XYZ file of C-alpha atoms in Angstrom:
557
model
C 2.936 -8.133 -12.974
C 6.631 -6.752 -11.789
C 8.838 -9.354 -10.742
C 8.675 -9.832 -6.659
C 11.384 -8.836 -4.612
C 12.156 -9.288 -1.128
C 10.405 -6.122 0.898
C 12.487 -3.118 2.094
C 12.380 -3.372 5.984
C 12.595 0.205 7.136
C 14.511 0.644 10.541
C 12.424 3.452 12.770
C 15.136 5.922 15.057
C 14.215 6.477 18.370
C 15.541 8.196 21.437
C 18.057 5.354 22.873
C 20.001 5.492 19.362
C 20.930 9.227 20.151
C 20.974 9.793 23.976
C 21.911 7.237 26.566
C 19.282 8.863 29.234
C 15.688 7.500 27.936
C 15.116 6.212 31.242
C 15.833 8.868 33.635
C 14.449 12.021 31.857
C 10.876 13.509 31.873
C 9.698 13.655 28.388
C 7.250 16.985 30.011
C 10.715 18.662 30.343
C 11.396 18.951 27.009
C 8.783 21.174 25.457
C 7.659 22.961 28.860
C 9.124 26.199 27.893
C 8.749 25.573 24.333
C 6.810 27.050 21.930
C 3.527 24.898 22.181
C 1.935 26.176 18.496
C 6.006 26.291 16.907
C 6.217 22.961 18.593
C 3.294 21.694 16.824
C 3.749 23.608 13.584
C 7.082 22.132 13.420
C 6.287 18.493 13.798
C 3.146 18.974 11.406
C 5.344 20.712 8.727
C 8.092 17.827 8.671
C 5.124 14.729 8.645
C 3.159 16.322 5.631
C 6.099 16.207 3.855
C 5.842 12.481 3.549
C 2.382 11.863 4.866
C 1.348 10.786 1.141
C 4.456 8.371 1.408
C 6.256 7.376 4.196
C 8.279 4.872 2.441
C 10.357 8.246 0.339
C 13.234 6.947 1.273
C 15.086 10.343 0.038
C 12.407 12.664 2.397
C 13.283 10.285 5.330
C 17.180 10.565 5.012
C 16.812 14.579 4.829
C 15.330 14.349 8.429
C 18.377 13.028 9.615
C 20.362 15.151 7.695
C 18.429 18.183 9.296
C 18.487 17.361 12.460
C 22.461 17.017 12.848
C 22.610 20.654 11.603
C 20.951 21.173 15.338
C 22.959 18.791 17.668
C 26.055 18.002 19.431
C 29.117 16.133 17.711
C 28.762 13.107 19.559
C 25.082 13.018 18.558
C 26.310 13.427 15.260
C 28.156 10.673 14.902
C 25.276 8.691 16.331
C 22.928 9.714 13.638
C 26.133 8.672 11.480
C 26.255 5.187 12.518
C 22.938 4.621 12.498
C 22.201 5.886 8.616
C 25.794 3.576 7.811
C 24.002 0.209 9.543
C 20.678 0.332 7.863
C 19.718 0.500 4.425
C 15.945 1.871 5.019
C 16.321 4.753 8.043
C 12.851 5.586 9.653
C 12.321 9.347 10.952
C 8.865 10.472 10.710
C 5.298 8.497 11.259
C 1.739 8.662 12.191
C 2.271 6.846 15.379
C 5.321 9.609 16.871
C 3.264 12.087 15.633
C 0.475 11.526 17.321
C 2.526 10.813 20.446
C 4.547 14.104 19.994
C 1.166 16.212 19.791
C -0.055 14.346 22.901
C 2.896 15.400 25.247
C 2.679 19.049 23.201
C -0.854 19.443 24.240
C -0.350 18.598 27.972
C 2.243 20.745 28.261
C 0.684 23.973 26.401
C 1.989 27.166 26.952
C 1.006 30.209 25.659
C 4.832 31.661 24.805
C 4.670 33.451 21.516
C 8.047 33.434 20.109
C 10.086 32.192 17.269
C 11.840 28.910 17.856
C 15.600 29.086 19.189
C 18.051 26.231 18.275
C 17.802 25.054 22.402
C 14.316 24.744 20.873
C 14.610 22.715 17.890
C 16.913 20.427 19.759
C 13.907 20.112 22.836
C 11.647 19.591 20.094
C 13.858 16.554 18.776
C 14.410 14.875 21.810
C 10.813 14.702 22.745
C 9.836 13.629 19.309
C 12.607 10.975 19.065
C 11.304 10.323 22.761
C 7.982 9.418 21.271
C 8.929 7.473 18.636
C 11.174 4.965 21.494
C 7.917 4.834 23.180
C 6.166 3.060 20.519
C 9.031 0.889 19.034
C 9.306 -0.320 22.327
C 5.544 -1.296 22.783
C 6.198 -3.061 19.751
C 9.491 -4.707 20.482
C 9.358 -8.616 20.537
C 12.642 -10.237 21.508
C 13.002 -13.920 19.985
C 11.789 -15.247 23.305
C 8.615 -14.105 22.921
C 6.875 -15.013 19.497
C 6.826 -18.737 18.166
C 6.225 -18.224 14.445
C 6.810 -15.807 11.893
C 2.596 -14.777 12.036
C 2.988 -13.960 15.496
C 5.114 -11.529 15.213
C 3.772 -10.400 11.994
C 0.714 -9.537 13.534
C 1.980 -8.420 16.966
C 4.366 -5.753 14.946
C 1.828 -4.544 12.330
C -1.532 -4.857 13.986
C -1.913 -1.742 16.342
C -0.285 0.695 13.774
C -1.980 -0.991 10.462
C -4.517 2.012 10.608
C -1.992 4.828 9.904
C 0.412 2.931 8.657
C -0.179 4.659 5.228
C -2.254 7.539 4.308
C -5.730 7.261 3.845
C -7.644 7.790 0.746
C -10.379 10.111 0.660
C -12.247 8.348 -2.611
C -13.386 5.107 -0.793
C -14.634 7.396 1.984
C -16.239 9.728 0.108
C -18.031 6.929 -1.886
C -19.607 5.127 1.481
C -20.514 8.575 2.529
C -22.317 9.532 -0.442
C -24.299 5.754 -0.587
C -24.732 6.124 3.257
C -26.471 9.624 2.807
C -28.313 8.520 0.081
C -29.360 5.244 2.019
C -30.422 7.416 4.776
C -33.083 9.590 2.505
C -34.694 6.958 1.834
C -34.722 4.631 4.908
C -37.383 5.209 7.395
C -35.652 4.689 10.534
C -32.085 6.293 9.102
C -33.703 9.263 7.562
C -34.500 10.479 11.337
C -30.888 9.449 12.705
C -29.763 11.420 9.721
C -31.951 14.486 10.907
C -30.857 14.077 14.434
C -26.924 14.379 13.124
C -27.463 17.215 10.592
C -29.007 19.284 13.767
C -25.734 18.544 16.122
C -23.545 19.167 13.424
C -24.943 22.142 12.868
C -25.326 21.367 8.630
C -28.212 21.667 6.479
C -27.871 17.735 4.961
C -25.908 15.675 4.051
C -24.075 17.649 0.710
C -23.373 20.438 3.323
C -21.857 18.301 5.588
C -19.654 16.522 3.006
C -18.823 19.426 1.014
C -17.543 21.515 4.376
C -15.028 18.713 5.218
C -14.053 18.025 1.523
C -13.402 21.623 0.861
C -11.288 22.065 4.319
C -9.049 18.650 3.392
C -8.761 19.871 -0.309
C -6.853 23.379 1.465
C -4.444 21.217 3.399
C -2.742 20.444 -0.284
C -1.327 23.743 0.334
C -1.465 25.284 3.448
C -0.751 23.916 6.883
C -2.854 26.503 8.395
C -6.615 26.463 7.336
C -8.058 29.953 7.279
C -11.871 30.188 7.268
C -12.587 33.523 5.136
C -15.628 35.814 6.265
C -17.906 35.170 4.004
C -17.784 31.911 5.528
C -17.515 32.866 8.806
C -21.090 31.336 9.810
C -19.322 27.525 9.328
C -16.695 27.960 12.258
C -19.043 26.630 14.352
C -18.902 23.305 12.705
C -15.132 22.777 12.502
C -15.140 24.128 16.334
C -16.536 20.497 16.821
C -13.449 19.332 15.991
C -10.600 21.995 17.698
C -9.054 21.043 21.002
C -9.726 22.372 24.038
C -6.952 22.514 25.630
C -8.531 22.109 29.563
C -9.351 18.761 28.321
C -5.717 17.824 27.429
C -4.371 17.957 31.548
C -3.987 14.096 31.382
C -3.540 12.968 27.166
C -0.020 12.234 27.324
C -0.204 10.820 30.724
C -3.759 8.280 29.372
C -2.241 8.087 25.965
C -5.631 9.760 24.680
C -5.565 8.645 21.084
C -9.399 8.863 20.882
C -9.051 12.294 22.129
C -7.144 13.069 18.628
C -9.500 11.127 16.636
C -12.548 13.936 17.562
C -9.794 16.723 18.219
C -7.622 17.670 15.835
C -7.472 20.738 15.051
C -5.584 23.472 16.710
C -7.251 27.059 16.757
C -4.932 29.868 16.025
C -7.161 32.462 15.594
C -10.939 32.531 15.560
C -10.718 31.375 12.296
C -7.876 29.853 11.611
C -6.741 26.071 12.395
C -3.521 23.791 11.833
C -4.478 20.433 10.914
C -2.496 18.064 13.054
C -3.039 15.153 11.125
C -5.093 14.886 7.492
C -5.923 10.885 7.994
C -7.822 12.271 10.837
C -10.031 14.447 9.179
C -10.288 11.726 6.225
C -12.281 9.895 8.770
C -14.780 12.222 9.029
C -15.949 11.289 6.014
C -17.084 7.947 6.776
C -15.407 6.024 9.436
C -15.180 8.304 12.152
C -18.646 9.503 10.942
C -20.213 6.198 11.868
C -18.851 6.380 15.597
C -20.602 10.045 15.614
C -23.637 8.880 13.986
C -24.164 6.142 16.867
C -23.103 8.454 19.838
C -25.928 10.770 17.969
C -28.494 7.915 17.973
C -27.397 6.696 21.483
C -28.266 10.104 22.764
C -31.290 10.161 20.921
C -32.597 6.878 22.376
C -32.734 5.544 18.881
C -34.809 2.530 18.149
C -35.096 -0.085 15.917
C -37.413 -1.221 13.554
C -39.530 -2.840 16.165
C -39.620 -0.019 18.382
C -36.791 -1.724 20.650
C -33.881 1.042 21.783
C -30.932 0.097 20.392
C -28.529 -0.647 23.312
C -25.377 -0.815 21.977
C -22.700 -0.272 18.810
C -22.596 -3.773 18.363
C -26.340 -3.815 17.615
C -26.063 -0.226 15.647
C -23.321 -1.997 13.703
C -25.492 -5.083 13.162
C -28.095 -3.073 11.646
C -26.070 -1.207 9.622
C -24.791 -4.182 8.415
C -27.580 -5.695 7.601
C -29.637 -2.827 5.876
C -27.102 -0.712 4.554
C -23.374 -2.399 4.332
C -23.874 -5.506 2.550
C -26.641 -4.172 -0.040
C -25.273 -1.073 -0.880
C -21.595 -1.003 -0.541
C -20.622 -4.578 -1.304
C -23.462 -5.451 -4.195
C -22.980 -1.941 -6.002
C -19.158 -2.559 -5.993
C -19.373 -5.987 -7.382
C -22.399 -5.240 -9.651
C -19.952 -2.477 -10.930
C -16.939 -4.523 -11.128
C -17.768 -7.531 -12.924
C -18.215 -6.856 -16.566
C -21.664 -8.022 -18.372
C -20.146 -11.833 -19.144
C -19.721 -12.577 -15.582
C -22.752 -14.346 -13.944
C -23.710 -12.333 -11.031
C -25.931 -13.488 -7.737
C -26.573 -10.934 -5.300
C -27.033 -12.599 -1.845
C -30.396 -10.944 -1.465
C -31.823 -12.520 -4.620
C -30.730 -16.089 -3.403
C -32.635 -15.344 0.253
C -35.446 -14.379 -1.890
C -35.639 -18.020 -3.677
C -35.978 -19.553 -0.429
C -31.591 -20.031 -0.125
C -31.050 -19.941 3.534
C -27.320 -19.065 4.965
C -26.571 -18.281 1.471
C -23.321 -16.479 0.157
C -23.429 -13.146 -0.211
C -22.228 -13.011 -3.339
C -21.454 -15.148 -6.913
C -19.780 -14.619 -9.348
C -18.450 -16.417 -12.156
C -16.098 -15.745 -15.077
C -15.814 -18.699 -17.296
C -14.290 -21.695 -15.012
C -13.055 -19.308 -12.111
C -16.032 -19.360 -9.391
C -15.935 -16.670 -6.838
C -17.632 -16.853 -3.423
C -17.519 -13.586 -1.386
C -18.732 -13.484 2.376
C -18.595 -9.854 3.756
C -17.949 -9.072 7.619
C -18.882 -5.582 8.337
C -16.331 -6.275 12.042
C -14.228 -4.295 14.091
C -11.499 -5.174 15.968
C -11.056 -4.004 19.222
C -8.272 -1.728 20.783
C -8.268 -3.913 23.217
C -7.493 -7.162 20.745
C -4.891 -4.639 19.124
C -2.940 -3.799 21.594
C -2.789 -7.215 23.424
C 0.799 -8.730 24.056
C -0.934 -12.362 24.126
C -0.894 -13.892 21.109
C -3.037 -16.422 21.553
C -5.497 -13.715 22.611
C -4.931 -12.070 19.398
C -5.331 -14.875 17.302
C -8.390 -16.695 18.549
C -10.018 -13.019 18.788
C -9.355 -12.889 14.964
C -10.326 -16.116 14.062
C -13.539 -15.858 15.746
C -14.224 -13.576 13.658
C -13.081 -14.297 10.296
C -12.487 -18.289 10.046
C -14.790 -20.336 12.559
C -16.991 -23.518 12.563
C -17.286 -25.188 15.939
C -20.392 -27.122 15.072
C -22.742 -24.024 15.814
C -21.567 -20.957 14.650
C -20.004 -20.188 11.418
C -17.836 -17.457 10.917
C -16.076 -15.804 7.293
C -13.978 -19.290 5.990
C -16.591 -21.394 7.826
C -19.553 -20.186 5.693
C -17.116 -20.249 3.103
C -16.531 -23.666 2.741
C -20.229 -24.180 4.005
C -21.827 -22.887 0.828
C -19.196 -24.432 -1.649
C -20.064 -27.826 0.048
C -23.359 -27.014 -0.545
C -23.141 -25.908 -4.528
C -20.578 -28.606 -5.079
C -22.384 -31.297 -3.486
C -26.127 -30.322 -3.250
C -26.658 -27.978 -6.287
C -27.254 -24.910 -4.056
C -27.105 -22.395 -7.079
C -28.188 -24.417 -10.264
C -30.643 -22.410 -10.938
C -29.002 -19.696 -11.289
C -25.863 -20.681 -12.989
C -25.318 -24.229 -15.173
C -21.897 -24.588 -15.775
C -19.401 -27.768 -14.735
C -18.293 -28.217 -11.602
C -15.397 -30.623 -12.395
C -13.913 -28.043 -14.954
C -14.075 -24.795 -12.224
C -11.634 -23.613 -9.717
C -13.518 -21.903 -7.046
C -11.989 -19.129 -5.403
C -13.044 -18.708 -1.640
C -13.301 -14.547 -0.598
C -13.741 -12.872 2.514
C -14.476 -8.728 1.988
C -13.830 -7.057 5.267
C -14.127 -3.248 6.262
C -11.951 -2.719 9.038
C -8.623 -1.897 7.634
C -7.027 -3.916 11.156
C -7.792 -7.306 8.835
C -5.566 -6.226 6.302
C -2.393 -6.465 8.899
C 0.918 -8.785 7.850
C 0.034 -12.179 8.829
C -3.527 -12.122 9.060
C -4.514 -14.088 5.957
C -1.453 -16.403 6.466
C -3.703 -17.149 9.463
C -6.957 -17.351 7.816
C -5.044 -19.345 5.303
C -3.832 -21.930 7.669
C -7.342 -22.205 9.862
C -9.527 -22.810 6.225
C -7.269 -25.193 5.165
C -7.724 -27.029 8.613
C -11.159 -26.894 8.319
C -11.411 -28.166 4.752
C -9.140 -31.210 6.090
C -11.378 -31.952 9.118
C -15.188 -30.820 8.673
C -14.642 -31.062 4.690
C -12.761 -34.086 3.806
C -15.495 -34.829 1.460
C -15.559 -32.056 -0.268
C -13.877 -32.591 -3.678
C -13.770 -29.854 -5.709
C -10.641 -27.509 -6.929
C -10.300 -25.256 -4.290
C -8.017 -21.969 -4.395
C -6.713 -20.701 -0.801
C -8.688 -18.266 0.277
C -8.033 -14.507 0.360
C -9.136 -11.558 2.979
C -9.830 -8.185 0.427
C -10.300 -4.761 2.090
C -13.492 -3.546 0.676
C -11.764 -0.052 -0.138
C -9.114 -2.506 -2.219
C -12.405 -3.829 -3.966
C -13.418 0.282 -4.412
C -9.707 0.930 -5.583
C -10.064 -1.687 -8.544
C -13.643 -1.129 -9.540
C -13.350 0.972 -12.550
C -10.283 -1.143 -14.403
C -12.231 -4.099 -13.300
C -15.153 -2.736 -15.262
C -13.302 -1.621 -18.234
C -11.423 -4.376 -18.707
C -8.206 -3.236 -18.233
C -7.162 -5.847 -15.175
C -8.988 -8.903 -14.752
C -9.952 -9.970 -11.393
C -8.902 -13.725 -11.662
C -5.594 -12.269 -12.644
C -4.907 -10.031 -9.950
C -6.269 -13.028 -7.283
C -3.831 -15.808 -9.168
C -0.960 -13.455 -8.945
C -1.453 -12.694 -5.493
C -1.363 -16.545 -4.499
C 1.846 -17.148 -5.985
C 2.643 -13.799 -4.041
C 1.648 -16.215 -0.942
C 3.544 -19.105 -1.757
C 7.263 -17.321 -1.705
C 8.593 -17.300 2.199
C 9.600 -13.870 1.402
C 6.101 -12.609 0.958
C 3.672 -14.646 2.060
C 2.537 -12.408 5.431
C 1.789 -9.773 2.882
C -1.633 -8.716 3.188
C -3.712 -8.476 -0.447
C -4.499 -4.167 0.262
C -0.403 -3.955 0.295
C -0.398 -6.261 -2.698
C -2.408 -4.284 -4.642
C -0.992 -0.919 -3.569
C 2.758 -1.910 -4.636
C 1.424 -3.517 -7.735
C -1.766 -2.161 -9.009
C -1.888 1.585 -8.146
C -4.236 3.299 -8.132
C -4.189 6.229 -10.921
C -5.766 9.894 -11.446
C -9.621 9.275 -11.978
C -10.868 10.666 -15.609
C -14.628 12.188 -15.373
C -16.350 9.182 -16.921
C -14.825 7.304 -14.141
C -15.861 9.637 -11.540
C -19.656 9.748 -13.148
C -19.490 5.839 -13.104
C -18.056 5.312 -9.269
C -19.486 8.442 -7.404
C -23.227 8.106 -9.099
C -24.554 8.702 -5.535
C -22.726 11.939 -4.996
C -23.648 13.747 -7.721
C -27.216 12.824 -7.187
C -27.528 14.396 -3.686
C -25.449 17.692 -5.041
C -28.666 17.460 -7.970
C -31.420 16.994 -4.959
C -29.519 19.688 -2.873
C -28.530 22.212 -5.439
């Protein structure tokens, strides 16, 4: 592994650094007589440029350097002094974006001209508008945070989600083992039916396939022309254009949810700019879920027992239970761990009669890993909070909880290692001596908001309380305990498999990661992204990960 150095803190430019009247002006003023689908066009253009990399440090200083070819001296000069006083300048991001095409949508026109320079430098102003709007919803003065976590997490928590771009693969992968879960299942298979008729798809590979083939044109093109002998499919990607009588009030609300189902803007009949790729990423999976359950709410869906299901949390808890855990997080590690690992599958220990088992083992020689998976979501609510405390305990009830009666993520954690250190939970399963091993404590999670700066310092600090004060008996060798993103898990499955990196590598590494001031609120997703990247797949790789997906294109062929 590369040496570690101290992290580039990139500086983001809003509106105050360049005009001294942020709080007098309306924002509405700026694009009113603009453009709306130049407006748009331009702001889209400029973000895919670095979409696939924010942190191109070269792309972000050419933003600056293209905007002073459209303003005033004094502005200039501005622009000047702010590239001369920071080292990392910050033009373009998800979060302005997404602002930008708010206050663009509310105030749509229907002028069709070519942008003037009075243009541009509207179009500037209200994106630079934008982006003071957010830094300043996430400006903490010293007053205000305690620690270096808090304000960690208060920083990085409500943008985690588009902080980078998001990676088809792992979506793509839960889609294709959630389709294929849903053939089979007897309750899913008619929630799957149910979905294929609003969507307006034959199954599942039509479905897929549609939005795979639309993302894979955005390489290229900003504007995604449908040709005719397609035609019969606009329809489907309809579902996801904006209607503009809808966006009176998005800027005003803030309507990010609105975006999330919405974005696309029709051109023509059949032609669309994509406002934001990550968006339609989500289609794939995580925004699919969300649309599955409104489907099944609809529906009056029920459960196994003939009970409707009344809300997501239940959905979610089912999904959890029959689909998440058995067929994302056991294929991953079956496929990860190489044939001299021991292997326990938290099904086959409830099966022998284990109660509140793990839900998975593994073991490589002396290194013992225990994985609990949490299938949670964090609320926007939780997010967004300016109370720490409210953040926190939110969190930790979640991920890192024992209060004598419910155990949550490091609670059942150091539960179960009590219980194979101490009361030979798994012996017969796996002989092997306990005074030789160093057990290494995991929790998988798939809600990338876990993965924020400061999150497992948190969890870090709460086990290790725990283990003084509920487990002061427990003597065994004891590694701290790590949150992994279960698309990290996805992104390392193959070189896990070959051989290539080993897994009690990559976990020591990141603990000494942990232990230098400089980089210990960095999350393990951002570890492994800066230090194991993730490469171009070769076809026996794809045959080995996406084994699901090319079975339904066989079924549906």
């Amino acid at each position: 592994m590369n040496t570690i150095e101290n992290p580039q803190v990139f500086v983001c430019v809003g509106y105050e650094q360049i005009y001294d009247d942020f709080n007098e002006v309306n924002p509405n003023d700026f694009l009113k007589n603009v453009p709306t689908v130049r407006a748009l066009e331009f702001i889209v253009e400029r973000q895919n440029k670095v979409i696939y990399s924010f942190s191109n440090l070269e792309e972000q200083k050419n933003f600056f350097y293209e905007m002073r070819c459209y303003i005033k001296t004094e502005e200039k000069c501005r622009i000047d002094s702010f590239l001369l006083r920071h080292d990392y300048p910050y033009f373009m991001d998800n979060q302005s974006c997404f602002l930008f095409y708010m206050l663009a949508l509310q105030n749509n026109n229907k002028i069709d001209r070519e942008l003037t320079i009075e243009d541009i430098q509207n179009i500037y102003k209200a994106y630079l508008y934008c982006s003071q709007i957010w830094t300043n919803n996430q400006l903490i003065t010293s007053k205000e945070f305690s620690s270096l976590d808090e304000v960690s997490i208060r920083i990085d928590l409500p943008i985690v989600e588009f902080k980078m771009y998001k990676d088809f693969r792992p979506q793509l992968y839960k889609a294709s083992r959630f389709f294929s879960f849903c053939n089979q299942h007897q309750l899913f298979k008619t929630f799957a039916e149910w979905f294929y008729k609003k969507h307006g798809v034959s199954n599942c590979v039509d479905y897929i396939s549609r939005l795979f083939c639309f993302y894979e044109s955005t390489f290229q093109n900003k504007y995604i022309h449908i040709p005719v002998e397609y035609s019969t499919q606009i329809p489907f990607f309809d579902q996801f254009a904006i209607n503009i009588e809808e966006c009176a009030e998005i800027w005003d609300r803030k309507n990010f949810n609105f975006l999330r189902n919405h974005f696309l803007y029709k051109i023509e009949v059949d032609t669309y700019l994509v406002l934001n790729i990550n968006l339609l990423v989500d289609k794939l999976y995580q925004g699919l879920i969300f649309d599955f359950w409104n489907i099944v709410k609809e529906n009056g869906g029920q459960n196994l027992k003939g009970e409707v299901i009344k809300g997501f949390d239940d959905f979610k808890s089912i999904l959890g239970e029959e689909f998440s855990e058995p067929e994302l997080l056991y294929d991953i590690m079956n496929k990860s761990f190489t044939s001299d690992a021991v292997k326990i599958e938290g099904r086959i220990m409830k099966a022998n009669g284990i109660i509140g088992e793990p839900d998975y083992y593994a073991r490589i020689d002396n290194s013992i890993f225990i994985f609990e998976y949490k299938d949670y979501i964090l609320s926007d609510k939780v997010k967004m909070s300016k109370d720490y405390s409210e953040i926190k305990t939110a969190i930790l009830n979640k991920i890192c909880k024992d209060d004598g009666k419910n155990k949550k993520g490091g609670g059942q954690l150091l539960y179960n290692i009590d219980r194979i250190v101490n009361h030979n939970l798994l012996d017969k399963f796996d002989d092997f001596s306990k005074g030789e091993a160093i057990i290494y404590p995991i929790l998988v999670i798939n809600d990338k908001s876990f993965s924020a700066m400061g999150i497992n310092y948190v969890f870090i600090q709460e086990f290790s309380n725990l283990l003084k004060t509920k487990y002061a008996h427990l003597k065994a060798n004891i590694a701290l305990p790590i949150i992994i993103e279960l698309d990290t898990l996805f992104s390392l499955m193959t070189r896990l498999h070959t051989g290539i990196i080993k897994f009690e590598n990559i976990v020591k590494s990141y603990l000494e990661v942990y232990k230098q001031p400089q980089t210990a609120m960095m999350p393990f997703s951002t570890f492994v992204y800066d230090y194991y990247p993730l490469e171009k797949y070769t076809k026996e790789e794809i045959d080995y990960m996406f084994d699901k997906m090319l079975q339904l294109i066989k079924e549906h062929d």
